[in-house]
């Protein structure tokens, strides 16, 4: 558990490639949750959790008929 009242997270990443036509990945997620990660359908974690989840999704759902 984190017992700090104030905290800060800095994340640096770089995405590169051949342009928008190749930007078809699953994306990435940063999790800060009460419990440890449990396998599930949301970027590999369970879909119900207590905490903070920051998601960056690059999959073009509007082009594919998926949920």
CSV table of C-alpha atoms in Angstrom, one decimal:
chain,number,residue,atom,x,y,z
A,1,UNK,CA,0.0,0.0,0.0
A,2,UNK,CA,1.0,3.6,-0.6
A,3,UNK,CA,0.6,5.7,2.6
A,4,UNK,CA,1.6,9.0,1.0
A,5,UNK,CA,-1.0,11.8,0.7
A,6,UNK,CA,0.8,13.5,-2.1
A,7,UNK,CA,2.7,11.7,-4.9
A,8,UNK,CA,3.7,12.3,-8.5
A,9,UNK,CA,4.4,9.9,-11.4
A,10,UNK,CA,6.4,10.9,-14.4
A,11,UNK,CA,6.3,8.7,-17.5
A,12,UNK,CA,8.3,9.4,-20.7
A,13,UNK,CA,7.7,7.3,-23.8
A,14,UNK,CA,8.2,7.7,-27.6
A,15,UNK,CA,6.0,6.4,-30.3
A,16,UNK,CA,7.3,6.2,-33.8
A,17,UNK,CA,6.5,4.5,-37.1
A,18,UNK,CA,5.5,4.9,-40.7
A,19,UNK,CA,2.5,7.2,-40.1
A,20,UNK,CA,-1.2,6.8,-39.2
A,21,UNK,CA,-1.7,3.8,-41.5
A,22,UNK,CA,0.5,1.7,-39.2
A,23,UNK,CA,-0.9,2.9,-35.9
A,24,UNK,CA,-3.0,-0.2,-35.2
A,25,UNK,CA,-1.8,-1.6,-31.8
A,26,UNK,CA,-3.5,-2.6,-28.6
A,27,UNK,CA,-2.2,0.5,-26.8
A,28,UNK,CA,-0.9,0.8,-23.3
A,29,UNK,CA,-2.2,1.3,-19.8
A,30,UNK,CA,-0.8,2.6,-16.5
A,31,UNK,CA,-2.4,1.2,-13.4
A,32,UNK,CA,-2.4,2.5,-9.8
A,33,UNK,CA,-4.9,0.2,-8.0
A,34,UNK,CA,-5.7,-1.0,-4.6
A,35,UNK,CA,-5.1,-4.6,-5.5
A,36,UNK,CA,-2.4,-6.3,-7.6
A,37,UNK,CA,-3.2,-6.9,-11.2
A,38,UNK,CA,-5.6,-9.7,-11.9
A,39,UNK,CA,-5.9,-11.2,-15.4
A,40,UNK,CA,-8.9,-9.8,-17.4
A,41,UNK,CA,-10.2,-8.1,-20.6
A,42,UNK,CA,-9.0,-4.5,-20.1
A,43,UNK,CA,-5.4,-4.3,-21.3
A,44,UNK,CA,-4.7,-7.6,-19.5
A,45,UNK,CA,-6.3,-6.6,-16.2
A,46,UNK,CA,-9.8,-7.2,-14.7
A,47,UNK,CA,-12.5,-4.7,-15.8
A,48,UNK,CA,-13.6,-3.7,-12.2
A,49,UNK,CA,-11.0,-2.2,-9.9
A,50,UNK,CA,-10.5,0.4,-7.3
A,51,UNK,CA,-7.9,3.0,-8.3
A,52,UNK,CA,-6.6,4.9,-11.3
A,53,UNK,CA,-6.2,3.6,-14.8
A,54,UNK,CA,-4.8,5.7,-17.7
A,55,UNK,CA,-5.4,4.1,-21.1
A,56,UNK,CA,-4.0,5.0,-24.5
A,57,UNK,CA,-5.7,3.0,-27.2
A,58,UNK,CA,-4.7,3.1,-30.9
A,59,UNK,CA,-6.9,0.3,-32.3
A,60,UNK,CA,-9.3,1.7,-34.9
A,61,UNK,CA,-12.5,0.3,-33.5
A,62,UNK,CA,-14.7,2.3,-35.9
A,63,UNK,CA,-13.1,0.5,-38.9
A,64,UNK,CA,-13.6,-3.0,-37.4
A,65,UNK,CA,-17.0,-4.1,-36.0
A,66,UNK,CA,-15.7,-5.2,-32.6
A,67,UNK,CA,-16.7,-4.2,-29.1
